[in-house]
Coordinates of C-alpha atoms in Angstrom, one line a residue:
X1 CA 86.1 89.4 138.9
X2 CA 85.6 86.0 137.4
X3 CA 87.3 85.9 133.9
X4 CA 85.4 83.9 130.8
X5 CA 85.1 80.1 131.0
X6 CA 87.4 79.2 128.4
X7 CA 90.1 77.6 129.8
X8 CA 88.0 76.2 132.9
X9 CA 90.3 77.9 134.9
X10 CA 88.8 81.4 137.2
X11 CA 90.9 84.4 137.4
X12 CA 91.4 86.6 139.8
X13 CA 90.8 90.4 139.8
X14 CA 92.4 92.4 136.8
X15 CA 95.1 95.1 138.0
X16 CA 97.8 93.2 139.7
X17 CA 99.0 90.5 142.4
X18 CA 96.0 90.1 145.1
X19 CA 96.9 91.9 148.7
X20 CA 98.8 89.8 150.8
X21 CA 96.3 90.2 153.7
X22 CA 93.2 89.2 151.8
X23 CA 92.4 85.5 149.9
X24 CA 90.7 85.8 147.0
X25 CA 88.7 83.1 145.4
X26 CA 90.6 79.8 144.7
X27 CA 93.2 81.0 147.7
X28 CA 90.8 80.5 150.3
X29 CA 91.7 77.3 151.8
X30 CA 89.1 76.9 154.5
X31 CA 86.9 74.0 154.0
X32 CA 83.5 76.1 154.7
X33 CA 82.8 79.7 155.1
X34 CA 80.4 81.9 157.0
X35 CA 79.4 83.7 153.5
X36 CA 77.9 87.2 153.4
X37 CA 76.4 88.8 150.6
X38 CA 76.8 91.8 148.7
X39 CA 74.8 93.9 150.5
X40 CA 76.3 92.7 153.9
X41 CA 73.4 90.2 154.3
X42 CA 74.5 87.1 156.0
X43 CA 73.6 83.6 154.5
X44 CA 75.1 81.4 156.9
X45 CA 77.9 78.7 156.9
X46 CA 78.3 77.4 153.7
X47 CA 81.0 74.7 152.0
X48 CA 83.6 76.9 150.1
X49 CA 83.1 75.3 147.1
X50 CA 79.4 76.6 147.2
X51 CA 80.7 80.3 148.0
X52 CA 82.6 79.9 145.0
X53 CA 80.0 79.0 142.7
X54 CA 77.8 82.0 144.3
X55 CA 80.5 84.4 143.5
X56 CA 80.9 82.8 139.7
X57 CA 77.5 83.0 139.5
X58 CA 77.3 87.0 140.5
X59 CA 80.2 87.6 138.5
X60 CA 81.7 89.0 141.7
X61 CA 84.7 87.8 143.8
X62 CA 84.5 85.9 147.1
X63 CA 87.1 87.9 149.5
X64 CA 88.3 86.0 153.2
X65 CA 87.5 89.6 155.2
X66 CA 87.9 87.8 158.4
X67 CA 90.5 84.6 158.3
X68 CA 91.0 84.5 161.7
X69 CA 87.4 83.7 162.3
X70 CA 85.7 80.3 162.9
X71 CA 84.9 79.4 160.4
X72 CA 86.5 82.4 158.5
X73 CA 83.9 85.1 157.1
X74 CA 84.2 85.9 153.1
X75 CA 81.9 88.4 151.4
X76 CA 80.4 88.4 148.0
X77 CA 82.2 91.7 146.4
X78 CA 83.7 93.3 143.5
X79 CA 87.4 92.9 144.5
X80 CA 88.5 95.5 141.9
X81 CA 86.2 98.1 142.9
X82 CA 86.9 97.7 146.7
X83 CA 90.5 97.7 145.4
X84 CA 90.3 101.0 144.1
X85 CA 87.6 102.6 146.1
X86 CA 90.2 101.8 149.5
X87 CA 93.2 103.6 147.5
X88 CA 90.8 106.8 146.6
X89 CA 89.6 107.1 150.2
X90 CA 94.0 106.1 151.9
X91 CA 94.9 109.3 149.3
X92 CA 92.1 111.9 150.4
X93 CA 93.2 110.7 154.3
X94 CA 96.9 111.7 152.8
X95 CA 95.7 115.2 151.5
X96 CA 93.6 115.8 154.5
X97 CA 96.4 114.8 156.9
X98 CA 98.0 117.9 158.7
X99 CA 101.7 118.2 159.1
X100 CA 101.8 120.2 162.7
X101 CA 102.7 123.6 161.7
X102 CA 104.4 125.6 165.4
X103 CA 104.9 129.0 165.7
X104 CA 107.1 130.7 168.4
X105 CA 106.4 133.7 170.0
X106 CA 108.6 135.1 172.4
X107 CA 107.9 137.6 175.4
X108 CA 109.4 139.1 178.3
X109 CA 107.4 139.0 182.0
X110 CA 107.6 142.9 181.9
X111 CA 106.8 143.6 178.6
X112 CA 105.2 147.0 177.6
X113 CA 101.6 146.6 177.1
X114 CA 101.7 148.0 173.1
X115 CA 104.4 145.4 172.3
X116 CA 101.9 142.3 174.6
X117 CA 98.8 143.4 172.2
X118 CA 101.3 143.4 168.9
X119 CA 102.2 140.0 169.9
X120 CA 99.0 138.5 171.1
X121 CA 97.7 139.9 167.5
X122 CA 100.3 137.4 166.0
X123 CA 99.2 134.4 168.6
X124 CA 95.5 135.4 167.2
X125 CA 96.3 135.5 163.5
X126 CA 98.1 132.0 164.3
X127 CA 95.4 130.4 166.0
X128 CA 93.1 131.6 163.3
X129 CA 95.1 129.9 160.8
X130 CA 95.0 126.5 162.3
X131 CA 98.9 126.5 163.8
X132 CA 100.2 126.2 166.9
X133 CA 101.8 128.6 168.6
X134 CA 104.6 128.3 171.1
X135 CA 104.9 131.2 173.7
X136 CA 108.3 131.6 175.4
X137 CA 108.6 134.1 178.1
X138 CA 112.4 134.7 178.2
X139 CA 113.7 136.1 181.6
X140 CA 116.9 137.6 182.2
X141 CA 118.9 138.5 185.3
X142 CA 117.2 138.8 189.0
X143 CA 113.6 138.0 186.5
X144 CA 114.6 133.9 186.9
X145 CA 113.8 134.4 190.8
X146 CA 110.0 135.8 189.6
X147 CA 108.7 132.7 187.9
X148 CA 105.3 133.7 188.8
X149 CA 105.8 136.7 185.7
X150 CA 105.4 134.3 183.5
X151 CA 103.0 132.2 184.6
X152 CA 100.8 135.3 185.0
X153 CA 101.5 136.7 181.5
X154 CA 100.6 133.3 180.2
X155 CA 97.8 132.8 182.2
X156 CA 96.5 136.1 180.8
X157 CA 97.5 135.3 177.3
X158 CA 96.1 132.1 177.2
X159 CA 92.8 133.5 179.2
X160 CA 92.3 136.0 175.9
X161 CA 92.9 134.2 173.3
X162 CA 90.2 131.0 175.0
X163 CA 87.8 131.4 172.3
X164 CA 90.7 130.8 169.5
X165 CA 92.6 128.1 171.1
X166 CA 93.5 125.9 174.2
X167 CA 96.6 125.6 176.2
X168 CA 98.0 122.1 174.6
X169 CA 101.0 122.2 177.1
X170 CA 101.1 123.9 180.4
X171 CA 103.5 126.2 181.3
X172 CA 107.0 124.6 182.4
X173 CA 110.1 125.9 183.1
X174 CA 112.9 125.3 180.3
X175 CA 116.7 126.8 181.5
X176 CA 116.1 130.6 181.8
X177 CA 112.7 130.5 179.7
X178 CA 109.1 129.8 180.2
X179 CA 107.4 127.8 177.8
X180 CA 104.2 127.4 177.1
X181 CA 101.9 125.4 173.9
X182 CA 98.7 126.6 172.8
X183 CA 96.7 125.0 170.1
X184 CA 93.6 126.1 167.5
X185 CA 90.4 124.6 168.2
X186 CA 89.7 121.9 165.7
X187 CA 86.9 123.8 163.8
X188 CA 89.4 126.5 163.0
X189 CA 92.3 124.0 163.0
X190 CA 90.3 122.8 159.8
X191 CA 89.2 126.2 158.2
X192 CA 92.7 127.4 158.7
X193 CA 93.7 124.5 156.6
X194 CA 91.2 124.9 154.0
X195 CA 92.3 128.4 153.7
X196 CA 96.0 128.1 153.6
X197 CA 96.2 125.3 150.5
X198 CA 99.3 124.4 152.1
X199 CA 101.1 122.3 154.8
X200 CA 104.4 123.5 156.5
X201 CA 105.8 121.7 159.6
X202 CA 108.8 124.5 159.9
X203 CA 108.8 126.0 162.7
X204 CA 108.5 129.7 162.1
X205 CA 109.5 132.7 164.5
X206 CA 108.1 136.2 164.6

C-alpha cells in the first residue's frame, strides 16, 4: 500500500522486497497500461502516471499482472493481502499434497485359496487407505514357463478388488516375477488421507 505523503515519496507494500516477477507501483516502466480495477472491471488503456494516481487515490497498489502484454495489464489491488492470501493458499496445497505411499504384496500363481483371500484382505485394507499397492506374483522353477498363472491371478485380483481401485500399471514381466500396480480411486485416495493424519512414501511389505 501507499505509505503517508510526507516525504513526497510512495512506498511500496510493508513486509519485505517486492517479488521479482511482479512490478509494483513506481517499477512499472511501461508508458501506459491497460488498468483493471479492483473488482476485475476493466477501465481501458490508461497513461501509467494516471494508474498511479488511481491506486494513490484507493489507497491500493497498482501490480504489472501481465508484462508481457501490449500494452501490459496492471490491476488495482492490495499487494500485501494478495501477498499473503497466495502464501496461505501455496501452504494448504503443501499439506494437502500426497507423498505416494506403495505397498507390496507378494503371491505365488498356485497359491492356496485361504492364503489368496488373507492377502487380497491386505490389498483391500490398502486400497481403502488411499496407498498403492504393488502385487508381485513370484514364480519359481518349471512356474517361469506358465506366465499366464499370473496374469490370471492378477486378472482375478484386480477383477475383485474394481470397486476399491484400478490397475495403474499392467502386468509386466520383471526377471522371475510378475508385477503388477494397482491404485485407490481418488475419492478414497482422499478419505484414506484424511483418515491416516500422515504421509509415508516408504515402501512397506506385508
Amino acid at each position: 500500500m501507499w505509505g503517508s505523503s510526507r516525504a513526497g515519496q510512495r512506498q511500496y507494500v510493508r513486509g519485505g522486497p517486492i517479488s521479482v516477477e511482479l512490478r509494483v507501483n513506481d517499477q512499472i516502466r511501461a508508458r501506459e497500461v491497460r488498468l483493471v480495477g479492483p473488482e476485475g472491471e476493466q477501465v481501458g488503456i490508461v497513461p501509467v502516471a494516471e494508474a498511479l494516481r488511481l491506486a494513490q487515490d484507493t489507497d491500493l497498489d497498482l501490480v504489472e499482472v501481465a508484462p508481457t502484454a501490449r500494452p501490459p495489464v496492471c490491476k488495482l489491488m492490495d499487494y500485501g493481502k494478495f501477498k499473503y492470501e497466495s502464501a496461505q493458499k501455496a501452504r494448504e496445497a503443501r499439506r494437502n499434497q500426497s507423498l505416494t505411499v506403495i505397498k507390496e504384496m507378494k503371491l505365488r500363481p498356485k497359491i492356496d485359496p485361504h492364503d489368496y483371500e488373507t492377502k487380497k484382505g491386505h490389498v483391500v485394507r490398502f486400497l481403502k487407505a488411499g496407498d498403492k499397492v504393488k502385487i508381485t506374483i513370484m514364480f519359481r522353477g518349471r512356474e517361469q514357463s506358465r506366465p499366464e498363472l499370473g496374469f490370471r491371478l492378477l486378472k482375478r485380483l484386480a477383477d475383485e478388488v474394481t470397486e476399491l481401485g484400478f490397475v495403474e500399471s499392467s502386468p509386466r514381466q520383471d526377471g522371475r516375477n510378475m508385477i503388477m500396480v494397482m491404485a485407490p480411486h481418488r475419492a478414497l485416495k482422499t478419505a484414506g488421507q484424511r483418515g491416516s493424519g500422515e504421509e509415508s512414501d516408504a515402501p512397506a511389505d506385508v
